[in-house]
CSV table of C-alpha atoms in Angstrom, one decimal:
chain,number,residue,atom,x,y,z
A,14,UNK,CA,-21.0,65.8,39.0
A,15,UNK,CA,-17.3,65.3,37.6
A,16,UNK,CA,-14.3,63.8,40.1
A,17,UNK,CA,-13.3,66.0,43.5
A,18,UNK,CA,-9.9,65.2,43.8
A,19,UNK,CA,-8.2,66.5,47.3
A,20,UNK,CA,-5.1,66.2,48.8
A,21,UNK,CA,-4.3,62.9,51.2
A,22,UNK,CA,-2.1,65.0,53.3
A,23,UNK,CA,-3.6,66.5,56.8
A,24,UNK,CA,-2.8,70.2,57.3
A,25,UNK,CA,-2.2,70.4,61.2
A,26,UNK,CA,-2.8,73.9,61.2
A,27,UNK,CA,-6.6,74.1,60.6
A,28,UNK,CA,-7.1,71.7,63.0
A,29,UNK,CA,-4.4,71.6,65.6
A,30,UNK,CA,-6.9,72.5,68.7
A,31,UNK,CA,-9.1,69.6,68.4
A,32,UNK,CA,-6.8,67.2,67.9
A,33,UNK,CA,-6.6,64.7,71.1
A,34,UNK,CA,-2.8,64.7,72.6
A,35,UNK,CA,-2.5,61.2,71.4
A,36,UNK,CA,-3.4,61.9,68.0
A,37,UNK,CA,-1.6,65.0,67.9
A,38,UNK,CA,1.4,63.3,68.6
A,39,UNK,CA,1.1,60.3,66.3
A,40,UNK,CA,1.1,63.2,63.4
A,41,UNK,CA,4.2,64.4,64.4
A,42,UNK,CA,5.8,61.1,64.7
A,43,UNK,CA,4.3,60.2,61.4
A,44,UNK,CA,5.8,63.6,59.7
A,45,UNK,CA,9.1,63.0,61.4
A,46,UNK,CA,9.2,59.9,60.1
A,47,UNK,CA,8.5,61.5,56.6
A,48,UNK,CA,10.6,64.0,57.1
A,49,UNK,CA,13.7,61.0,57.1
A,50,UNK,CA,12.5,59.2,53.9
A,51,UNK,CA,11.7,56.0,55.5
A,52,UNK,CA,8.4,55.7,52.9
A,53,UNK,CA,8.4,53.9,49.8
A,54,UNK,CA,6.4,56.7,48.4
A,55,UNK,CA,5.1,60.3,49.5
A,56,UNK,CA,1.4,59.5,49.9
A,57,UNK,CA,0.8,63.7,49.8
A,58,UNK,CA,1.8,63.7,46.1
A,59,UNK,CA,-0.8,60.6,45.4
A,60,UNK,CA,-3.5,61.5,43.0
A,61,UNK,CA,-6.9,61.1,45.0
A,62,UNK,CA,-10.3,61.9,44.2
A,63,UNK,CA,-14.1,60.9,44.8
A,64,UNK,CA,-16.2,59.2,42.4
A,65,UNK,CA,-19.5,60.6,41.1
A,66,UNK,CA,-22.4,58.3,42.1
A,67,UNK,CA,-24.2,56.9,45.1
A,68,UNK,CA,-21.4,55.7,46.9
A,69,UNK,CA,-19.0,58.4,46.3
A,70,UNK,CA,-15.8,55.9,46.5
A,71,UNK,CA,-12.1,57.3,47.4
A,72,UNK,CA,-9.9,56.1,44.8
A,73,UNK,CA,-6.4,56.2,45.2
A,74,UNK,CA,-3.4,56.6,42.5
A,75,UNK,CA,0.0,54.4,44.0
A,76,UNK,CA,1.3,53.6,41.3
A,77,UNK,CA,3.6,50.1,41.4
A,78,UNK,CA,2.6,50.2,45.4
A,79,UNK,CA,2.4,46.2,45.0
A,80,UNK,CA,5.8,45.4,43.8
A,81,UNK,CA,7.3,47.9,46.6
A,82,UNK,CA,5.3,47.0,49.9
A,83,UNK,CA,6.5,43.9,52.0
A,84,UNK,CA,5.2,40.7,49.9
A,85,UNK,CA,2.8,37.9,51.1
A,86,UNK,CA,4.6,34.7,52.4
A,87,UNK,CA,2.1,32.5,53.5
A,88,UNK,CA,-1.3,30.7,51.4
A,89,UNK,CA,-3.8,32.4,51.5
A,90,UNK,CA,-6.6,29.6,51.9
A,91,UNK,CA,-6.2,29.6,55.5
A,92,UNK,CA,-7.4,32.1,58.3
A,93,UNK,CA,-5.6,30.2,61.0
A,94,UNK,CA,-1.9,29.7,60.5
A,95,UNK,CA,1.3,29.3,62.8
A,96,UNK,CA,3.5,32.3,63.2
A,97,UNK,CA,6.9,31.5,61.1
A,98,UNK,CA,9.7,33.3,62.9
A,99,UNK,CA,11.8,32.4,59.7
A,100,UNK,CA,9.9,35.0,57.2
A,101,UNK,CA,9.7,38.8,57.9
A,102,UNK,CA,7.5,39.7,61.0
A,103,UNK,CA,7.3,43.1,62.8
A,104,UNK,CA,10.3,42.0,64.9
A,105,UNK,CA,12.5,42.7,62.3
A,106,UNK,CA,11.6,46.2,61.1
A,107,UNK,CA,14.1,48.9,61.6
A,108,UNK,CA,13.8,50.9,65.1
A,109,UNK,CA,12.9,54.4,63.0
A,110,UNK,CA,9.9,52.6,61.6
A,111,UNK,CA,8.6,52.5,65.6
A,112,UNK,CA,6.7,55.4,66.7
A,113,UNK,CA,5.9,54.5,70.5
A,114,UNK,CA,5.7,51.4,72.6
A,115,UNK,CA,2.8,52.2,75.4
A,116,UNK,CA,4.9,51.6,78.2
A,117,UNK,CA,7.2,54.7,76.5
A,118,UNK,CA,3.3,56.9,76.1
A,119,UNK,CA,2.0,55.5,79.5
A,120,UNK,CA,5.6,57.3,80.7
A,121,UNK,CA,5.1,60.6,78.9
A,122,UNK,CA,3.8,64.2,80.3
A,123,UNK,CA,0.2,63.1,78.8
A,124,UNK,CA,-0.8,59.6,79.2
A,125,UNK,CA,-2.3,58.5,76.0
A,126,UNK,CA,-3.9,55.2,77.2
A,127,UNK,CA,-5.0,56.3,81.1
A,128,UNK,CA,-8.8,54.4,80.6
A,129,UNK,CA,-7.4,51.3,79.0
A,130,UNK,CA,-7.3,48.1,81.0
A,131,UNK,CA,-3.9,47.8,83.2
A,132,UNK,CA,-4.0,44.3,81.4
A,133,UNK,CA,-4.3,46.0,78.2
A,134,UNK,CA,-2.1,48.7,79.1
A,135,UNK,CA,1.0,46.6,80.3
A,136,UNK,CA,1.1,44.8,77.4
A,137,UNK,CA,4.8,45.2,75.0
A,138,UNK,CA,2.5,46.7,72.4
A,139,UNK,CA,3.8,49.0,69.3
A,140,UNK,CA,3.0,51.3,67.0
A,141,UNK,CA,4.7,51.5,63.9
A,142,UNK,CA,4.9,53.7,60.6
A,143,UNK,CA,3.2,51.4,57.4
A,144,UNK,CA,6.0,52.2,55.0
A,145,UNK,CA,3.7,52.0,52.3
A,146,UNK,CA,1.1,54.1,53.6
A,147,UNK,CA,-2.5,54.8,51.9
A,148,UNK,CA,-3.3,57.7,53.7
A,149,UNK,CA,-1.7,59.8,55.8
A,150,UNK,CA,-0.4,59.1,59.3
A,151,UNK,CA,-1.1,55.1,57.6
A,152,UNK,CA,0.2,53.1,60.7
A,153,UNK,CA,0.7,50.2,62.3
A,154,UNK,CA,-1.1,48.6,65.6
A,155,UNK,CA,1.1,45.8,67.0
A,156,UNK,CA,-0.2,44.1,70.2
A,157,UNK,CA,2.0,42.4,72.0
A,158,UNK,CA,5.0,42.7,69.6
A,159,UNK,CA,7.3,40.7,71.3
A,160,UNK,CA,5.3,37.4,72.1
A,161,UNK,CA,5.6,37.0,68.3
A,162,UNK,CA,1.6,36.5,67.7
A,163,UNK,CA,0.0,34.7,64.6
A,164,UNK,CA,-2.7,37.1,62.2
A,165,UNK,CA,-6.1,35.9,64.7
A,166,UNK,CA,-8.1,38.0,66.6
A,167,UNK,CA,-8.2,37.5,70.5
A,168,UNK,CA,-10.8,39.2,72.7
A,169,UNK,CA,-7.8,41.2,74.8
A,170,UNK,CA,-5.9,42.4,71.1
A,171,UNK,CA,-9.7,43.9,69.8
A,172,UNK,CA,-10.3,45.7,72.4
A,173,UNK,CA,-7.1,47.2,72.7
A,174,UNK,CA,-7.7,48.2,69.1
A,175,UNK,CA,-10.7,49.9,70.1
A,176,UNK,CA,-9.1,51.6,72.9
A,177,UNK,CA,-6.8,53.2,70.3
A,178,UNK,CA,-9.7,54.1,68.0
A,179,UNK,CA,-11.6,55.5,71.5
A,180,UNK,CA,-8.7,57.2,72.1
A,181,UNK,CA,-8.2,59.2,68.8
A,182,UNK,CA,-11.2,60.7,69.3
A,183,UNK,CA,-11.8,61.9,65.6
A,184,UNK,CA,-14.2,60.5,63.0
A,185,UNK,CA,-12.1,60.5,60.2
A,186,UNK,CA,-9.4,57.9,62.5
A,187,UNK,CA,-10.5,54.7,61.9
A,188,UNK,CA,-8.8,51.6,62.6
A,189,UNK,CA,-9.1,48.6,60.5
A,190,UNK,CA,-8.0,44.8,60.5
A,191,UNK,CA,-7.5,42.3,57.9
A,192,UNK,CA,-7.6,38.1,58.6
A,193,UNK,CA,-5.3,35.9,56.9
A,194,UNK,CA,-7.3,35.0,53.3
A,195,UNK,CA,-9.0,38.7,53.5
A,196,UNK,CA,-5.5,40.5,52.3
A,197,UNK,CA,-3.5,40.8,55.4
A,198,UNK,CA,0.1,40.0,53.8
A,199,UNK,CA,2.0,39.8,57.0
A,200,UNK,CA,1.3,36.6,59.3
A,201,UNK,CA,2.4,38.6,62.8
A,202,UNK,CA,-0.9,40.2,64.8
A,203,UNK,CA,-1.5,43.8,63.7
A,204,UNK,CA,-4.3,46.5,63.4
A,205,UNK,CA,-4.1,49.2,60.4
A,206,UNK,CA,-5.2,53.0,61.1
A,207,UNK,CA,-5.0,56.2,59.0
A,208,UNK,CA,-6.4,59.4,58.5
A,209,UNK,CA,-8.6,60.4,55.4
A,210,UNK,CA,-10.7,63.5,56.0
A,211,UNK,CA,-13.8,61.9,54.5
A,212,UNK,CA,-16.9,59.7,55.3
A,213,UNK,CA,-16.5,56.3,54.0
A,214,UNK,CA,-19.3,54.9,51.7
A,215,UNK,CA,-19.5,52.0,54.1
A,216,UNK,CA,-19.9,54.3,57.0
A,217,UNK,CA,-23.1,56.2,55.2
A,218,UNK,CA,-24.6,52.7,54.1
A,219,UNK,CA,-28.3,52.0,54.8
A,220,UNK,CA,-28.8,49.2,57.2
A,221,UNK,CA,-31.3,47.1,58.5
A,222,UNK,CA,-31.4,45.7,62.4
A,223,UNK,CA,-31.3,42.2,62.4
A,224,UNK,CA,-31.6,41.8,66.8
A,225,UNK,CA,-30.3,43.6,70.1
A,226,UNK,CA,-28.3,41.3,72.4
A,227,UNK,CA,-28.7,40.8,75.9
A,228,UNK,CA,-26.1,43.5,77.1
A,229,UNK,CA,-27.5,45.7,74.4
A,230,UNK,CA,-25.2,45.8,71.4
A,231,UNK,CA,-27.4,45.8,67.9
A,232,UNK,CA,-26.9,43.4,65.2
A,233,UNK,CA,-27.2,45.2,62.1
A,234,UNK,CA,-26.7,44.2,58.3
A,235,UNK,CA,-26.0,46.8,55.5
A,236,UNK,CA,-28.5,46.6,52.5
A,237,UNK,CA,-27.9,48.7,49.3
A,238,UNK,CA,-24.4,48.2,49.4
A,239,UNK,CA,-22.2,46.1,47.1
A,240,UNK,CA,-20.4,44.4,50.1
A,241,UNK,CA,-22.6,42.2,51.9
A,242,UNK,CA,-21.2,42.9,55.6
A,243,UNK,CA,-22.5,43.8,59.6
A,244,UNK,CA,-22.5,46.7,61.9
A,245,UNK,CA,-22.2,46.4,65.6
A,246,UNK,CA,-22.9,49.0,67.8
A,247,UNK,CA,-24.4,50.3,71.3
A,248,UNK,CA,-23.6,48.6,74.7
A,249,UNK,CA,-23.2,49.6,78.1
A,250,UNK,CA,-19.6,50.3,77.4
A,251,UNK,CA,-16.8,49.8,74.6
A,252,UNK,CA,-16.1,46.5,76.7
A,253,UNK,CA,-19.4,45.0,75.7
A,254,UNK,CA,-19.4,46.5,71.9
A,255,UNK,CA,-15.6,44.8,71.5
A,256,UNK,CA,-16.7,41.3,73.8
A,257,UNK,CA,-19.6,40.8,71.1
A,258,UNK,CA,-17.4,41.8,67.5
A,259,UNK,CA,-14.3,39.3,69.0
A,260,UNK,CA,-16.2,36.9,69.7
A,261,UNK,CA,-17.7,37.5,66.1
A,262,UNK,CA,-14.7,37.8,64.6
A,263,UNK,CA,-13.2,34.4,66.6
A,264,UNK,CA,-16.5,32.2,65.4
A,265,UNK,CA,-15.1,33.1,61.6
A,266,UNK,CA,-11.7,32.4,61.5
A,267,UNK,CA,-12.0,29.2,63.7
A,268,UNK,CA,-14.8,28.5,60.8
A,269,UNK,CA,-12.5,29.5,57.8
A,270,UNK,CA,-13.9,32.4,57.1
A,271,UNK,CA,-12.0,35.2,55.9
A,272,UNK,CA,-12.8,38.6,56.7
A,273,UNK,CA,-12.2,42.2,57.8
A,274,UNK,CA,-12.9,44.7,60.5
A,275,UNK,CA,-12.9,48.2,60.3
A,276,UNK,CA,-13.7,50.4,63.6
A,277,UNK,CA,-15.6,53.5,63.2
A,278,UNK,CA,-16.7,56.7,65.1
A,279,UNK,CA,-14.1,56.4,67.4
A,280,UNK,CA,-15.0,53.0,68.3
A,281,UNK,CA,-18.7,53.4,68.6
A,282,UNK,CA,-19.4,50.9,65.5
A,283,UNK,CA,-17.3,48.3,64.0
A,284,UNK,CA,-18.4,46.8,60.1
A,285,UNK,CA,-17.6,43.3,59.7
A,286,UNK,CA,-17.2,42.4,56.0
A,287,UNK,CA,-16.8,38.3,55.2
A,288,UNK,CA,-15.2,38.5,51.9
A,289,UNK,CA,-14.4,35.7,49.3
A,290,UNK,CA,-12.0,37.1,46.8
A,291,UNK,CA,-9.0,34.8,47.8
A,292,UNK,CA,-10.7,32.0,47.3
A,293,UNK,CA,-12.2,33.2,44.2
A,294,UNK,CA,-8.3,33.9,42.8
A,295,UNK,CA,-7.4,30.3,43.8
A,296,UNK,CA,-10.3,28.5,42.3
A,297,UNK,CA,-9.8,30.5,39.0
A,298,UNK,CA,-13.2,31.6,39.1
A,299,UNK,CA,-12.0,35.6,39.8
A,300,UNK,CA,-12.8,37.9,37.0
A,301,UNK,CA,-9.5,38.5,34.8
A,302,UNK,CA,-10.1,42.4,34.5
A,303,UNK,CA,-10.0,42.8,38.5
A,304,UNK,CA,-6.8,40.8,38.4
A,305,UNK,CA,-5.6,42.7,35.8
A,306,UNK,CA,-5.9,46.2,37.7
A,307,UNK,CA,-4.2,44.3,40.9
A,308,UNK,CA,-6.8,45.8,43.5
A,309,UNK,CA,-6.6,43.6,47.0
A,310,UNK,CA,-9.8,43.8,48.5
A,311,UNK,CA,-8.9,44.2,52.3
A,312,UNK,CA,-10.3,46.7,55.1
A,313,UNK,CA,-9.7,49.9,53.4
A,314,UNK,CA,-11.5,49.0,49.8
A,315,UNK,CA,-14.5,47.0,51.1
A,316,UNK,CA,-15.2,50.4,52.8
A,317,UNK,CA,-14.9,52.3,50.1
A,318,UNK,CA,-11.4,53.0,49.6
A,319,UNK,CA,-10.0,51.7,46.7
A,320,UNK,CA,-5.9,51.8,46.4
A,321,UNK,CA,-5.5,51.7,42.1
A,322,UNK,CA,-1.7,50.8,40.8
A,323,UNK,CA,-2.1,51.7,37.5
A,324,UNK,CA,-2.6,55.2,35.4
A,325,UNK,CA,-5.2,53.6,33.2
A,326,UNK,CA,-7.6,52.3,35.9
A,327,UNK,CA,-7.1,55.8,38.3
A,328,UNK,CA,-8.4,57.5,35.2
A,329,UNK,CA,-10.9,55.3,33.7
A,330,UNK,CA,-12.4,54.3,37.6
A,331,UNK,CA,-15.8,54.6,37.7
A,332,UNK,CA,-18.6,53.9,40.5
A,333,UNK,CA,-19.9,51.1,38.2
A,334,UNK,CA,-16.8,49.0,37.7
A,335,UNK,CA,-15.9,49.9,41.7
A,336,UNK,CA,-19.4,48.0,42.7
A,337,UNK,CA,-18.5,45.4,40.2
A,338,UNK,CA,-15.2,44.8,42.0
A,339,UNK,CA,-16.8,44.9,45.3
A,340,UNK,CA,-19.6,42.7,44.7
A,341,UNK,CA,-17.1,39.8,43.3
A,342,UNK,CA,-14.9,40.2,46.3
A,343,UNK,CA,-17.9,40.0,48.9
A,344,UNK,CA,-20.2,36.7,49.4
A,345,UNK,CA,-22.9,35.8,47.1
A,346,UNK,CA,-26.4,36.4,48.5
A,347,UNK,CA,-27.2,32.7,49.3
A,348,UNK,CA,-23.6,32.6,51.1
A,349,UNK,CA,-24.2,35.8,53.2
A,350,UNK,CA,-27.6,34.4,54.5
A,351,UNK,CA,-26.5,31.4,55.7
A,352,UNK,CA,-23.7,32.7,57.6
A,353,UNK,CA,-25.7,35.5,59.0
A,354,UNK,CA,-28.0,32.6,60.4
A,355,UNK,CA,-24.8,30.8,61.6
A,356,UNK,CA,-23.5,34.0,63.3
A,357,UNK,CA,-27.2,35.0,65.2
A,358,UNK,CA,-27.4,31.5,66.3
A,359,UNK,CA,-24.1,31.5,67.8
A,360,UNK,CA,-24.6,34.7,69.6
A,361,UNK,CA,-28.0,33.6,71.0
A,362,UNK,CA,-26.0,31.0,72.3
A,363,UNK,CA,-23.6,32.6,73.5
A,364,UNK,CA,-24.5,34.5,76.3
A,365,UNK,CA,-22.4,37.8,77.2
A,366,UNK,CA,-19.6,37.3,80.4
A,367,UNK,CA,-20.4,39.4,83.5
């Protein structure tokens, strides 16, 4: 089977009546904002296309997409660092670049957020455009914007991001997040989400149960794939599903552990991928043709997604050098056992709040 290349952009007009209102109108935000030239590149004219093979990986053609987006000011051998009001946080982005505040949405015709937590709900949180989208309607999930918040997850921030993912209410909507040391380049709290009209190669991963918890959430590994990661799922609620993951995600990065998070099916799983490719770069141990071809291994390609920035590697990309990529960025066997027996022990310790 050769390459299927398709289009990143969404046409609204095939699918405008099952759209949820607060998707609906995150497009046309999105494509207002287009329509001004606030991007640093049209993503709808970005070569895509689908690798033959097993996975079937998304590769992506943005060329120079590195030298353009907003650059990394902060090491990147910590998970936990302070929030530096003196290098660029989300504060300082231009008003256009703001799509809604949920005080603005909770005010509209159509309340986007009506199940959410009042808690959750009342919180100054933002969603921005990414100006150097990946995919279309590529945006920005800024809890809190104002308090000014370091890159960590907190149990009230995750779940709001998995209200927003509930709240889409479309498969192909995910939401991702990216720790500090797992390619999040900006050190001010935010959640990622775009559209792309395809099932990730993560998403269609065989797994392997490892235990069901107390409130019923499943602890599941993914086997067969060349990112050693988790899969949460099940619960009473989406309160139980996001208590468990933050939790999860807390135990890491007060541990050093880098990591991403993508939420899936609307919220009803969420893959946790430990990663090591940061450290990899620092130690000088990281294979020179991966940091020749510039690929940052966050949210997006350890699911399959894999943003390219030059014309050589978009043509030459192949599913065998994409698994090579992916296995050097994710933890070695031995690694991802031992924290696997860290993180089941300190959820059977942790028993889940009423």
């Amino acid at each position: 089977m050769g390459n299927k290349s398709f289009d990143l952009s969404c046409s609204l007009r095939k699918e405008e009546d099952n759209l949820s209102p607060f998707v609906r109108k995150l497009f046309k935000e999105w494509d207002d904002r287009k329509a001004r030239g606030l991007f640093h590149h049209d993503i709808s004219s970005c070569e895509t296309k689908v690798l033959p093979g097993e996975h079937n990986f998304v590769a992506t053609l943005i060329e120079g997409r590195d030298q353009k987006k907003r650059p990394t000011q902060f090491g990147m051998n910590q998970v936990l660092q302070p929030f530096d009001s003196a290098k660029f946080n989300f504060t300082k982005v231009s008003p256009e670049e703001v799509i809604f505040t949920f005080e603005e949405a909770q005010n509209d015709s159509v309340k986007y957020f009506d199940n959410v937590p009042h808690a959750v709900a009342a919180s100054p949180t933002a969603i921005l455009i990414n100006v150097s989208p990946i995919g279309y309607c590529h945006v920005l999930l800024i809890p809190r914007i104002q308090d000014c918040l370091p890159q960590r997850v907190d149990k009230e921030s995750f779940l709001l991001a998995m209200y927003v993912a509930s709240e889409a209410k479309n498969p192909f909507f995910r939401v991702g997040y990216n720790s500090l040391g797992g390619f999040a380049t900006i050190n001010h709290l935010h959640f990622q989400a775009y559209y792309l009209k395809v099932q990730y190669p993560v998403e269609k991963a065989p797994t392997e149960k490892l235990t069901t918890l107390g409130n019923g959430v499943s602890i599941i590994q993914l086997v067969q794939y060349p990112v050693s990661g988790f899969v949460f799922e099940g619960g009473a609620c989406l309160e139980d599903l996001s208590d468990v993951v933050s939790k999860v995600c807390i135990f890491l990065q007060e541990n050093n552990k880098p990591f991403n998070a993508l939420i899936s099916e609307s919220g009803k799983r969420v893959f946790l991928l430990p990663q090591c490719y940061a450290e990899k770069q620092a130690l000088g141990t990281a294979s020179q043709e991966f940091l020749d071809m510039r690929i940052n291994p966050a949210v997006w390609e350890l699911s399959g997604h894999l943003v390219l920035k030059r014309r050589k590697d978009y043509d030459e990309a192949s599913e065998a050098t994409m698994c090579r990529f992916l296995v050097e960025a994710s933890l070695s066997e031995s690694e991802f056992q031992e924290l696997k027996s860290c993180i089941l022990e300190f959820l059977s310790s942790a028993a889940p709040e009423e």
